[in-house]
Coordinates of C-alpha atoms and ligand atoms in Angstrom, one line a residue:
M1 CA 73.5 -68.1 178.8
A2 CA 73.9 -71.4 179.7
Q3 CA 76.8 -73.5 178.5
K4 CA 76.6 -76.8 176.7
R5 CA 78.5 -78.5 179.4
P6 CA 81.0 -81.1 177.6
P7 CA 80.5 -84.8 178.0
A8 CA 82.2 -87.3 180.7
T9 CA 84.1 -89.2 177.6
V10 CA 84.8 -88.8 174.0
D11 CA 87.1 -90.7 171.4
A12 CA 88.5 -87.2 171.1
L13 CA 88.7 -83.8 172.7
I14 CA 89.1 -80.6 170.4
V15 CA 91.0 -77.3 172.3
G16 CA 90.2 -74.8 169.9
A17 CA 86.9 -73.4 167.5
G18 CA 89.4 -71.8 165.0
F19 CA 89.6 -73.5 160.9
A20 CA 91.4 -75.8 162.5
G21 CA 89.1 -77.1 165.0
L22 CA 86.0 -77.4 163.6
Y23 CA 88.3 -79.5 160.5
M24 CA 88.5 -81.8 163.3
L25 CA 86.1 -81.8 163.9
H26 CA 83.4 -82.2 161.1
C27 CA 86.2 -84.9 160.3
L28 CA 86.2 -87.0 162.7
Q29 CA 82.7 -87.3 163.2
A30 CA 82.6 -88.5 159.8
R31 CA 84.3 -90.6 160.5
G32 CA 82.5 -91.6 163.2
F33 CA 84.4 -91.1 166.3
S34 CA 83.0 -89.0 169.7
A35 CA 84.6 -86.1 169.5
H36 CA 83.6 -82.6 171.3
V37 CA 85.8 -79.0 170.7
I38 CA 86.3 -76.5 174.1
E39 CA 87.1 -73.3 173.0
L40 CA 87.2 -70.2 175.1
A41 CA 85.5 -67.2 173.4
D42 CA 81.3 -67.5 173.4
D43 CA 81.5 -68.6 169.0
V44 CA 84.1 -70.4 166.6
G45 CA 86.0 -68.5 164.9
G46 CA 89.5 -69.0 166.4
V47 CA 91.7 -65.3 164.7
W48 CA 89.1 -64.2 163.4
H49 CA 87.0 -64.3 166.0
W50 CA 89.3 -62.7 168.4
N51 CA 91.1 -59.5 165.7
R52 CA 88.0 -56.8 164.7
Y53 CA 90.5 -54.4 164.8
P54 CA 89.8 -51.5 161.9
G55 CA 91.8 -53.3 158.9
A56 CA 92.2 -56.9 160.1
R57 CA 92.1 -58.7 157.0
C58 CA 93.3 -62.2 155.8
D59 CA 96.9 -61.3 152.8
V60 CA 96.0 -65.1 151.3
P61 CA 94.0 -64.3 148.5
S62 CA 90.5 -65.7 150.1
L63 CA 90.4 -67.8 147.4
E64 CA 92.3 -70.3 148.5
Y65 CA 92.8 -68.8 152.1
S66 CA 88.8 -70.9 152.6
Y67 CA 88.1 -74.7 153.1
S68 CA 88.6 -76.6 149.8
F69 CA 86.9 -80.3 151.4
S70 CA 83.8 -79.5 150.1
D71 CA 82.7 -79.0 146.8
D72 CA 79.8 -77.7 147.1
L73 CA 80.8 -75.4 150.1
E74 CA 83.3 -73.9 147.5
Q75 CA 80.1 -73.2 145.0
E76 CA 77.8 -72.0 147.3
W77 CA 80.2 -69.2 149.4
Q78 CA 81.0 -66.0 148.2
W79 CA 84.1 -64.0 148.4
T80 CA 83.0 -60.4 147.7
E81 CA 87.1 -59.1 148.1
H82 CA 90.2 -60.4 147.2
Y83 CA 91.7 -60.4 150.3
A84 CA 88.3 -61.0 153.1
G85 CA 88.2 -58.3 155.8
Q86 CA 87.5 -60.2 158.8
A87 CA 84.0 -59.9 159.7
E88 CA 83.5 -61.9 156.5
I89 CA 85.6 -64.6 156.8
L90 CA 84.0 -65.2 160.3
S91 CA 80.7 -65.3 158.6
Y92 CA 82.6 -68.1 156.0
L93 CA 83.5 -69.5 159.4
R94 CA 80.1 -69.1 161.2
H95 CA 78.5 -70.8 158.3
V96 CA 80.4 -73.8 158.4
A97 CA 79.8 -74.2 161.8
S98 CA 76.0 -74.8 160.9
R99 CA 76.4 -75.7 157.6
F100 CA 78.0 -78.7 159.6
D101 CA 75.9 -79.2 162.4
L102 CA 79.3 -78.7 164.6
R103 CA 78.0 -76.2 167.3
K104 CA 75.8 -78.5 169.5
D105 CA 79.0 -81.0 169.6
I106 CA 81.5 -77.2 170.8
S107 CA 81.3 -75.8 174.8
F108 CA 82.2 -72.1 174.1
S109 CA 83.2 -70.0 177.0
T110 CA 85.3 -72.3 178.1
T111 CA 88.6 -72.7 179.3
V112 CA 91.4 -76.0 179.5
L113 CA 93.7 -76.0 182.7
A114 CA 95.1 -78.8 182.1
A115 CA 95.7 -82.1 180.3
T116 CA 97.0 -85.6 181.7
F117 CA 97.6 -88.6 180.0
D118 CA 97.3 -91.3 182.2
E119 CA 99.2 -95.0 181.2
S120 CA 97.4 -97.6 183.4
V121 CA 93.7 -96.9 180.4
Q122 CA 96.3 -95.5 178.2
R123 CA 92.7 -91.9 178.3
W124 CA 94.1 -87.9 178.3
T125 CA 91.9 -86.3 181.3
V126 CA 91.0 -82.7 180.7
T127 CA 89.6 -80.6 183.5
T128 CA 88.5 -76.8 181.8
D129 CA 88.3 -73.3 184.2
R130 CA 84.2 -74.7 184.1
G131 CA 85.2 -77.6 186.1
D132 CA 84.6 -79.7 183.6
T133 CA 86.2 -83.2 183.6
I134 CA 86.5 -85.3 180.5
S135 CA 88.6 -88.3 179.9
A136 CA 89.5 -88.4 176.2
Q137 CA 91.1 -91.9 174.0
H138 CA 92.6 -88.5 171.5
C139 CA 93.4 -85.1 172.9
V140 CA 93.8 -82.2 169.5
M141 CA 95.3 -79.4 170.3
A142 CA 93.4 -76.6 167.7
T143 CA 94.3 -74.2 170.3
G144 CA 96.2 -71.6 167.6
S145 CA 99.6 -70.0 166.7
L146 CA 98.2 -66.8 166.7
S147 CA 95.8 -66.7 169.3
A148 CA 98.1 -66.2 172.9
T149 CA 98.6 -62.3 173.1
R150 CA 101.3 -60.2 174.2
L151 CA 101.1 -57.1 176.3
P152 CA 104.4 -54.8 175.9
D153 CA 105.6 -54.2 179.6
L154 CA 106.2 -51.4 179.1
P155 CA 106.8 -49.6 182.5
G156 CA 104.2 -48.0 184.2
I157 CA 101.3 -49.6 182.0
A158 CA 99.4 -51.0 184.1
D159 CA 98.9 -47.0 185.1
F160 CA 97.4 -46.1 181.9
A161 CA 94.0 -45.0 182.5
G162 CA 92.4 -44.4 179.1
E163 CA 91.3 -47.7 176.9
I164 CA 93.4 -49.3 175.6
Y165 CA 93.1 -53.0 174.0
H166 CA 94.9 -55.7 171.9
T167 CA 94.3 -56.5 168.6
G168 CA 93.9 -60.0 169.4
A169 CA 91.2 -59.7 171.6
W170 CA 89.9 -56.3 169.9
P171 CA 86.4 -55.3 172.2
H172 CA 83.1 -56.3 170.8
H173 CA 81.4 -52.7 170.7
D174 CA 82.4 -50.3 168.1
V175 CA 85.3 -48.3 169.6
A176 CA 85.8 -44.6 168.5
F177 CA 88.3 -42.5 167.3
S178 CA 86.6 -39.6 166.8
G179 CA 88.5 -37.2 168.0
K180 CA 90.1 -38.8 170.0
R181 CA 94.5 -39.1 170.8
V182 CA 95.4 -42.5 170.2
G183 CA 98.5 -43.7 170.2
I184 CA 99.6 -47.2 168.7
I185 CA 102.7 -49.7 169.9
G186 CA 103.6 -52.3 166.4
T187 CA 104.0 -51.7 163.3
G188 CA 103.7 -55.8 162.4
S189 CA 101.4 -56.7 160.2
S190 CA 98.3 -55.7 162.9
G191 CA 99.8 -52.2 163.8
V192 CA 100.4 -52.0 159.2
Q193 CA 96.0 -52.8 158.8
A194 CA 95.5 -51.3 161.3
I195 CA 97.0 -47.6 161.5
P196 CA 95.3 -46.2 158.4
M197 CA 92.1 -46.9 159.1
V198 CA 93.0 -45.0 163.1
A199 CA 94.1 -41.9 161.1
R200 CA 91.2 -41.0 159.2
A201 CA 88.9 -41.8 162.4
A202 CA 91.6 -40.7 165.1
G203 CA 91.7 -36.8 165.9
N204 CA 95.2 -38.0 166.2
L205 CA 97.7 -41.0 165.8
T206 CA 100.9 -41.3 168.0
V207 CA 102.6 -44.6 166.0
F208 CA 105.4 -45.8 168.4
Q209 CA 107.8 -47.6 166.4
R210 CA 110.4 -50.1 167.4
T211 CA 111.0 -52.3 164.4
P212 CA 110.2 -51.4 160.6
N213 CA 108.7 -53.5 158.7
F214 CA 109.0 -53.9 154.9
V215 CA 105.4 -53.5 153.8
V216 CA 104.2 -54.4 150.3
P217 CA 100.5 -52.9 148.8
A218 CA 97.7 -55.1 148.1
H219 CA 96.1 -53.6 146.2
N220 CA 92.9 -54.6 147.7
G221 CA 89.9 -55.0 145.4
P222 CA 86.0 -57.0 145.0
I223 CA 87.3 -59.9 143.2
A224 CA 86.0 -59.3 139.1
A225 CA 83.4 -61.9 137.8
D226 CA 86.5 -63.5 135.7
R227 CA 88.8 -64.7 138.3
R228 CA 85.5 -65.6 140.0
K229 CA 84.1 -67.7 137.4
D230 CA 87.6 -69.4 136.7
W231 CA 88.0 -70.4 139.5
Q232 CA 84.7 -72.3 139.7
Q233 CA 84.9 -73.7 137.2
N234 CA 89.0 -75.3 138.0
F235 CA 88.6 -74.6 141.7
R236 CA 90.2 -78.9 142.0
D237 CA 92.9 -77.8 139.6
Y238 CA 94.2 -74.6 142.2
R239 CA 93.5 -76.8 145.5
A240 CA 94.8 -79.5 143.9
R241 CA 97.6 -77.4 143.5
A242 CA 97.4 -75.2 146.3
K243 CA 98.3 -78.6 148.7
Q244 CA 101.5 -78.7 146.8
V245 CA 102.8 -75.4 147.2
G246 CA 100.5 -73.5 149.3
T247 CA 99.8 -70.0 148.2
L248 CA 99.6 -69.3 144.2
Y249 CA 101.7 -67.3 144.1
E250 CA 103.9 -67.0 141.1
F251 CA 107.3 -68.6 142.1
S252 CA 110.2 -67.9 139.7
A253 CA 113.2 -70.3 139.1
T254 CA 115.3 -66.9 138.0
P255 CA 117.5 -65.7 140.9
A256 CA 117.8 -62.6 141.5
F257 CA 121.5 -62.4 139.2
A258 CA 120.8 -64.0 136.8
V259 CA 118.9 -61.5 135.4
S260 CA 120.6 -56.9 134.3
D261 CA 119.4 -54.9 137.1
D262 CA 116.9 -53.3 135.0
V263 CA 114.8 -56.2 134.2
R264 CA 115.3 -57.5 137.5
T265 CA 113.7 -54.3 138.7
S266 CA 110.4 -54.6 136.1
E267 CA 110.0 -58.0 137.6
Y268 CA 109.5 -56.3 141.3
R269 CA 107.9 -53.0 140.0
R270 CA 104.9 -55.6 138.2
R271 CA 104.6 -57.2 141.3
W272 CA 104.3 -54.2 143.5
D273 CA 102.2 -52.8 141.9
K274 CA 100.5 -56.2 141.4
G275 CA 100.2 -56.0 144.6
G276 CA 100.6 -59.5 147.8
V277 CA 102.7 -61.3 149.4
N278 CA 103.9 -62.7 145.3
F279 CA 106.5 -59.6 145.5
M280 CA 108.0 -62.3 148.0
H281 CA 108.4 -64.9 145.1
A282 CA 110.6 -62.3 142.1
F283 CA 113.8 -64.1 142.3
S284 CA 114.3 -67.8 143.3
D285 CA 116.6 -67.4 145.9
L286 CA 115.6 -63.9 147.9
M287 CA 115.0 -66.0 151.0
T288 CA 118.7 -68.0 150.3
D289 CA 120.9 -65.3 149.3
R290 CA 121.8 -62.1 150.9
K291 CA 122.7 -59.9 148.4
A292 CA 119.4 -61.6 145.9
N293 CA 117.8 -60.8 149.2
E294 CA 118.4 -56.6 149.1
T295 CA 117.7 -56.2 145.9
A296 CA 114.1 -56.9 147.1
A297 CA 114.9 -54.9 149.8
A298 CA 116.4 -51.5 148.7
F299 CA 113.6 -51.5 145.9
V300 CA 110.7 -51.6 148.8
R301 CA 113.1 -48.5 150.7
D302 CA 113.8 -46.3 147.6
R303 CA 109.3 -47.2 147.0
I304 CA 109.1 -45.7 150.8
G305 CA 111.4 -42.4 150.0
E306 CA 108.8 -42.2 146.5
I307 CA 105.8 -42.5 148.7
V308 CA 106.7 -40.4 152.2
H309 CA 107.3 -36.8 151.8
D310 CA 109.2 -36.2 154.7
P311 CA 112.7 -37.8 154.0
L312 CA 113.5 -37.7 158.1
V313 CA 110.1 -39.8 158.4
A314 CA 110.5 -41.9 155.5
E315 CA 114.1 -43.3 156.8
Q316 CA 112.6 -44.5 160.0
L317 CA 110.0 -46.2 157.8
C318 CA 112.7 -48.0 156.1
P319 CA 114.3 -51.3 157.5
R320 CA 117.7 -52.1 157.1
D321 CA 118.9 -54.4 159.4
Y322 CA 117.6 -58.0 158.7
P323 CA 116.7 -59.3 155.4
I324 CA 113.1 -58.6 153.6
G325 CA 110.9 -62.1 154.6
T326 CA 112.8 -62.8 157.9
K327 CA 110.4 -61.2 159.6
R328 CA 106.9 -61.7 158.8
I329 CA 106.3 -59.2 155.7
C330 CA 103.6 -56.9 155.5
V331 CA 100.7 -56.0 153.5
G332 CA 99.2 -53.1 153.9
S333 CA 96.5 -50.8 152.4
Q334 CA 98.0 -47.0 151.8
Y335 CA 100.3 -47.7 154.9
Y336 CA 103.1 -45.6 154.0
E337 CA 100.9 -43.0 152.7
T338 CA 99.2 -42.6 156.5
Y339 CA 102.5 -41.2 157.0
N340 CA 102.2 -37.7 155.1
R341 CA 99.1 -37.2 156.5
D342 CA 99.0 -33.9 159.3
N343 CA 97.7 -36.4 163.0
V344 CA 99.9 -38.7 161.9
T345 CA 103.2 -38.3 163.5
L346 CA 105.6 -40.8 164.0
V347 CA 108.0 -42.0 167.2
N348 CA 111.2 -44.1 167.0
L349 CA 110.9 -46.0 170.1
R350 CA 115.0 -47.6 169.0
E351 CA 116.2 -43.6 168.8
T352 CA 113.6 -42.7 172.1
P353 CA 112.7 -45.3 173.9
V354 CA 109.5 -45.3 175.8
T355 CA 110.7 -44.3 179.7
Q356 CA 107.1 -44.4 181.5
I357 CA 103.1 -44.8 180.8
S358 CA 101.6 -42.9 183.1
V359 CA 97.4 -42.7 183.4
D360 CA 97.2 -40.5 180.4
A361 CA 99.6 -40.1 177.9
I362 CA 103.4 -42.2 177.4
S363 CA 106.6 -40.2 177.1
T364 CA 110.4 -40.7 175.9
G365 CA 113.2 -39.4 176.3
A366 CA 112.1 -36.3 173.8
A367 CA 108.4 -36.1 175.0
T368 CA 105.2 -37.1 176.5
Y369 CA 102.2 -38.0 173.8
P370 CA 98.6 -37.5 175.3
I371 CA 96.9 -40.0 174.6
D372 CA 92.9 -41.2 175.0
V373 CA 93.2 -45.0 173.6
L374 CA 96.5 -47.1 173.4
I375 CA 96.3 -50.0 171.4
C376 CA 98.7 -52.7 170.5
A377 CA 99.2 -54.2 167.6
T378 CA 102.0 -55.9 170.1
G379 CA 101.9 -59.5 168.3
Y380 CA 101.4 -63.1 170.2
D381 CA 103.4 -66.3 171.6
A382 CA 103.8 -67.8 168.6
L383 CA 103.2 -71.3 168.3
T384 CA 104.0 -72.2 171.6
G385 CA 102.2 -69.4 174.0
A386 CA 98.5 -71.0 173.5
L387 CA 100.1 -74.5 174.5
A388 CA 102.0 -73.2 177.0
R389 CA 99.7 -72.5 179.1
I390 CA 97.8 -75.5 179.5
D391 CA 98.9 -77.1 181.7
I392 CA 100.2 -79.8 180.0
T393 CA 101.5 -83.6 181.6
G394 CA 102.7 -87.2 179.6
C395 CA 103.7 -90.7 180.4
E396 CA 106.2 -91.1 183.5
G397 CA 104.7 -87.5 184.6
E398 CA 106.5 -85.6 182.5
R399 CA 104.8 -81.9 181.4
L400 CA 105.5 -80.3 178.4
A401 CA 106.5 -77.4 179.6
D402 CA 109.5 -78.5 180.9
K403 CA 110.5 -80.7 177.9
W404 CA 110.4 -78.1 176.0
A405 CA 112.2 -75.7 177.8
A406 CA 114.6 -75.1 175.5
G407 CA 112.7 -75.5 172.3
P408 CA 110.1 -77.2 171.4
R409 CA 110.6 -80.9 170.4
N410 CA 108.4 -83.3 168.5
Y411 CA 108.2 -85.5 165.1
L412 CA 106.9 -83.7 162.3
G413 CA 105.2 -81.4 164.3
L414 CA 102.5 -83.7 165.3
M415 CA 103.3 -85.4 168.2
S416 CA 105.9 -85.0 170.9
A417 CA 107.3 -88.3 172.7
G418 CA 106.0 -89.2 175.4
F419 CA 102.7 -87.6 175.2
P420 CA 101.0 -90.4 173.0
N421 CA 98.0 -89.3 171.4
L422 CA 97.9 -85.4 171.4
F423 CA 98.1 -84.1 168.0
I424 CA 99.1 -80.7 167.3
V425 CA 98.1 -78.8 164.5
T426 CA 100.4 -76.4 162.8
G427 CA 102.6 -76.1 166.2
P428 CA 106.3 -75.9 165.8
G429 CA 108.1 -78.3 163.2
S430 CA 105.4 -77.8 160.9
P431 CA 105.3 -75.8 158.1
S432 CA 102.1 -73.3 159.8
V433 CA 103.1 -69.8 159.9
L434 CA 105.0 -70.1 156.9
V435 CA 102.7 -71.2 154.8
N436 CA 99.1 -70.4 152.7
M437 CA 97.3 -71.8 157.0
V438 CA 94.7 -73.3 155.8
V439 CA 96.1 -75.4 153.3
G440 CA 98.6 -77.2 156.6
I441 CA 95.4 -76.9 158.8
E442 CA 93.9 -79.0 155.8
H443 CA 96.8 -81.6 155.6
H444 CA 97.0 -82.6 159.7
V445 CA 94.0 -82.6 160.9
E446 CA 93.7 -85.3 157.9
W447 CA 96.1 -86.7 158.7
I448 CA 95.3 -86.7 161.7
A449 CA 91.7 -88.6 161.2
N450 CA 93.6 -90.8 159.0
C451 CA 96.2 -91.9 162.0
L452 CA 92.8 -91.8 164.6
T453 CA 90.6 -94.4 162.1
D454 CA 93.9 -96.7 161.0
L455 CA 94.2 -97.1 165.0
R456 CA 90.5 -97.9 165.6
D457 CA 90.9 -100.5 162.0
R458 CA 94.1 -101.8 164.5
A459 CA 92.4 -102.0 167.5
A460 CA 94.8 -99.9 169.0
A461 CA 95.0 -97.3 172.0
S462 CA 97.7 -94.9 172.2
I463 CA 100.4 -94.2 168.9
V464 CA 103.4 -91.6 171.0
P465 CA 106.7 -90.5 168.4
L466 CA 110.2 -92.2 168.7
P467 CA 112.3 -90.1 170.9
Q468 CA 115.2 -90.7 168.2
D469 CA 112.4 -89.8 165.3
E470 CA 111.3 -86.6 167.3
D471 CA 115.7 -85.4 167.6
G472 CA 116.3 -86.6 163.9
W473 CA 113.1 -84.1 163.1
V474 CA 114.4 -81.3 165.5
R475 CA 117.9 -81.2 163.6
H476 CA 115.9 -81.0 160.3
V477 CA 113.9 -78.4 160.9
N478 CA 117.2 -76.7 162.4
D479 CA 119.0 -77.9 160.2
E480 CA 116.4 -76.1 157.0
A481 CA 116.1 -73.2 158.4
D482 CA 119.8 -72.8 158.8
K483 CA 119.6 -73.0 154.5
T484 CA 117.4 -70.1 154.8
L485 CA 118.6 -66.0 155.5
F486 CA 114.9 -67.1 158.8
P487 CA 118.1 -66.4 161.6
L488 CA 119.0 -62.8 160.5
A489 CA 116.3 -61.6 161.9
N490 CA 114.7 -60.9 165.7
S491 CA 111.7 -62.6 164.9
W492 CA 108.7 -63.8 166.4
Y493 CA 109.4 -67.1 164.1
L494 CA 112.6 -67.7 166.5
G495 CA 111.1 -66.3 170.2
A496 CA 112.1 -63.1 169.6
N497 CA 109.9 -61.1 170.5
I498 CA 109.4 -63.1 173.9
P499 CA 111.8 -61.7 176.7
G500 CA 113.3 -65.2 178.0
K501 CA 111.9 -67.8 175.3
P502 CA 114.2 -70.3 174.0
R503 CA 115.8 -68.9 170.6
V504 CA 115.1 -71.8 167.7
F505 CA 113.3 -70.9 164.5
L506 CA 110.1 -72.3 164.9
P507 CA 108.2 -73.4 161.7
F508 CA 109.4 -76.7 159.0
V509 CA 110.8 -74.1 156.3
G510 CA 110.9 -77.0 153.4
G511 CA 107.1 -76.3 152.2
I512 CA 103.8 -78.2 152.6
G513 CA 105.0 -79.8 149.3
R514 CA 107.6 -81.8 150.4
Y515 CA 106.6 -81.1 154.6
R516 CA 103.6 -83.3 153.0
A517 CA 105.1 -85.9 151.2
I518 CA 107.2 -86.9 154.3
C519 CA 103.9 -87.4 157.2
D520 CA 102.5 -89.3 154.2
E521 CA 105.0 -91.2 154.2
A522 CA 105.3 -92.0 158.0
A523 CA 102.2 -92.8 158.1
Q524 CA 102.1 -95.5 154.9
S525 CA 104.6 -96.7 156.1
G526 CA 103.1 -98.6 159.1
Y527 CA 104.0 -95.6 160.4
A528 CA 107.8 -95.2 161.1
G529 CA 109.5 -92.8 163.9
F530 CA 106.1 -94.0 166.1
A531 CA 105.3 -96.2 168.4
I532 CA 102.1 -97.6 168.3
A533 CA 100.4 -100.1 171.4
P534 CA 97.4 -102.6 171.4
Q535 CA 94.7 -102.7 173.9
K536 CA 95.1 -103.8 177.3
P537 CA 93.2 -107.2 176.9
R538 CA 90.0 -106.7 179.4
K539 CA 90.3 -108.2 183.1
D540 CA 86.8 -110.0 182.0
A541 CA 87.7 -110.8 178.8
Ligands
FAD1 P1 93.0 -70.0 166.0 O1 92.0 -68.7 165.0 O2 94.1 -69.6 166.7 O3 92.2 -71.0 166.7 C1 92.4 -71.5 167.9 C2 91.1 -71.3 168.9 O4 91.7 -71.9 170.6 C3 90.4 -70.2 169.2 O5 89.7 -69.5 169.1 C4 91.8 -70.1 170.6 O6 90.4 -68.9 171.9 C5 91.0 -71.5 171.6 N1 91.5 -72.0 172.6 C6 93.4 -71.6 172.9 N2 93.6 -71.6 174.3 C7 92.8 -72.3 174.0 C8 91.5 -73.4 176.1 N3 93.1 -73.2 176.8 N4 90.7 -73.5 175.7 C9 90.4 -73.3 175.2 N5 90.1 -72.9 174.1 C10 91.3 -72.4 174.0 N6 97.4 -67.1 157.8 C11 97.1 -66.9 156.0 O7 97.1 -68.0 156.1 N7 96.7 -66.5 156.0 C12 96.4 -64.9 156.5 O8 95.7 -64.4 155.8 C13 96.4 -64.1 157.9 N8 95.7 -63.5 157.9 C14 95.8 -63.5 160.2 C15 95.4 -62.3 160.0 C16 95.6 -62.1 162.1 C17 95.5 -60.7 161.8 C18 95.8 -63.5 162.3 C19 96.0 -62.4 163.9 C20 96.4 -64.3 162.0 C21 96.2 -64.7 160.8 N9 96.3 -65.6 160.0 C22 96.8 -65.9 158.5 C23 97.6 -66.7 161.2 C24 95.8 -67.3 161.5 O9 96.2 -68.2 163.1 C25 95.6 -69.3 161.0 O10 94.9 -68.3 159.8 C26 94.4 -69.4 161.3 O11 93.3 -68.4 161.3 C27 94.1 -70.8 162.0 O12 93.2 -71.2 162.5 P2 93.3 -72.2 163.6 O13 92.6 -72.5 164.1 O14 94.9 -73.4 163.8 O15 93.5 -71.5 165.1
N01_2 O1 102.6 -58.9 165.9 P1 104.3 -58.6 165.1 P2 101.1 -58.8 164.5 N1 108.2 -52.5 172.6 O2 105.0 -59.8 166.1 C1 106.0 -54.3 168.1 C2 99.3 -62.7 161.8 N2 98.5 -61.7 161.0 O3 99.1 -59.5 165.7 O4 109.6 -56.3 165.8 C3 107.9 -51.5 171.9 O5 104.3 -59.2 163.9 C4 107.4 -55.2 167.8 O6 108.4 -54.6 167.6 P3 109.8 -55.5 167.1 C5 100.4 -62.3 161.2 O7 101.4 -64.1 160.2 C6 98.5 -61.5 159.7 O8 101.5 -57.3 164.3 O9 109.5 -57.2 168.3 N3 107.3 -52.5 170.3 C7 106.3 -55.8 165.9 O10 106.0 -53.8 165.4 C8 101.4 -61.8 161.5 O11 103.1 -61.3 161.5 C9 97.8 -60.5 158.8 O12 110.6 -54.5 167.6 C10 107.0 -53.5 170.8 C11 104.6 -55.5 167.0 O13 104.6 -55.2 167.8 C12 101.7 -62.2 162.7 O14 99.9 -62.4 162.5 C13 97.6 -59.2 160.3 C14 107.3 -54.3 171.5 C15 104.7 -56.6 167.5 O15 103.9 -57.5 165.9 C16 101.4 -60.9 164.3 O16 100.9 -60.1 163.5 C17 98.1 -59.4 161.4 C18 107.9 -53.1 172.9 N4 107.7 -53.5 174.3 C19 98.2 -60.3 162.1 N5 107.1 -55.0 172.2 C20 97.2 -60.2 158.0 O17 98.0 -59.1 157.3 C21 106.2 -55.7 170.6 N6 106.2 -54.7 170.5 C22 97.4 -61.4 156.8

């Protein structure tokens, strides 16, 4: 199908058509800007276009993991399940694209390769793999925090001749597992969702686990009629509160050791039985006090021991060397129960690492496992990966990749000094992956749209953060992370999953409410921390 070509000149060029890019386009159009989106996929949806693996679904309740900007949209879209599946979320985003007439301004199946800032005209020149060159006053990178997939660099993986899939680049056709020998590498959120589904469909499933994860049950199901009614009646209040806290969990103000052991355990039990990430908010100090954290970790390990019949397998599934929640907590359905199935084998790669992948098998030091289908649930080059894949050059020929070689540097997570008019949505230095991302996305998009409007009102050519304010923000992001247990885990939050990636805690842990106040304050003070350049008078004026 012939693809729509982008215009040669726009006010704003947006890269990515997921939750962020779609809303950015809508907001800018509503404010009278010319804007265009470039998306490498052949349709909208972002994560929800790419992640079609069995079991893929959100783990923030769907009523909250959705846009809040349109009351009509809120009322007309009926989520069926508490945690919607991939297909339903993709339908929702397609509906949004149609309802707000966005597709006409999106070029699909097109990859942005480079963006270069021309200081003489204060504009970006953006190029694509289809030979397009676009001149844009502003460039918005809505490229996703978890969109740059990563295959494991295991010996011989290129020789594997069976079917091989990454969860984040799943094919559009049905993958047949029946009677097949399936291997899955990775037990993060994607693996945890896929494993029970694949185990039910496959001849046999071998799970290659490097680090066990803490998995709390989802207890997913249809949204009850009274819950739906309550939401539709009170959604404005709920959405207003979510803007401050991200997701409407039951946040406790009580430290873990302020209550007796029995009370503490029954609180964990109550939350476990209810399901979801709410478990992690049982006590106020679980992410700041190692001993408090250990009480929650021990509770989950006890559940693993109860659920998994084979004590040796149960022990292999128990995380022991990092605090619970410091790697993204996983939400599963029948995850631990799956290891009681006769057709499922757990391989502990810490004890027996992969020594060789051949055309049809994976070998460890201890055994060889014949494999027909290999699933890599091996994650992403998170937060910076998608940006790093674009050759971005700012003032004085500085490349963003060089500037960020020792770790990302930006102001408020939104813009980087030396790169005027380049905005990043939910990038490093913002709450990003630590909160309900749709809430974070809506915040960023509205802040950016308001900023562009303010610049237009002032007849300004460009905005760019000041280096000293950027330095202060980078320090603040690190200081805040150091007050928590997060840096104790080898997680992708720290870039630890990518060999050679600098170890820097990437998202801002201070919460969306505080972050929102800081960003609002910057804008209301006339963009303190930024330099705004006026339009140059035209020579003929
Ligand atoms: P994306 O959805 O990643 O979209 C970015 C788009 O940019 C992609 O379509 C990509 O193709 C495109 N792109 C990137 N680079 C280029 C380029 N150079 N040229 C052209 N196009 C490009 N978050 C939550 O808060 N709650 C959840 O329950 C939740 N569940 C998740 C489940 C999965 C399986 C995954 C992977 C992530 C989940 N997330 C969740 C995080 C998720 O990333 C965000 O919620 C959200 O979908 C991100 O939207 P986005 O538009 O910022 O990025
Ligand atoms: O990726 P991950 P993911 N050899 O990086 C292992 C969101 N999300 O796609 O921990 C062997 O978490 C790796 O092992 P280790 C959510 O934010 C949400 O699962 O590095 N193993 C790990 O087990 C999530 O956090 C949902 O030792 C290798 C796994 O692969 C984020 O996306 C669903 C390896 C990767 O886990 C990413 O999740 C899905 C190697 N060479 C995703 N390399 C929801 O439920 C990597 N691994 C909402």
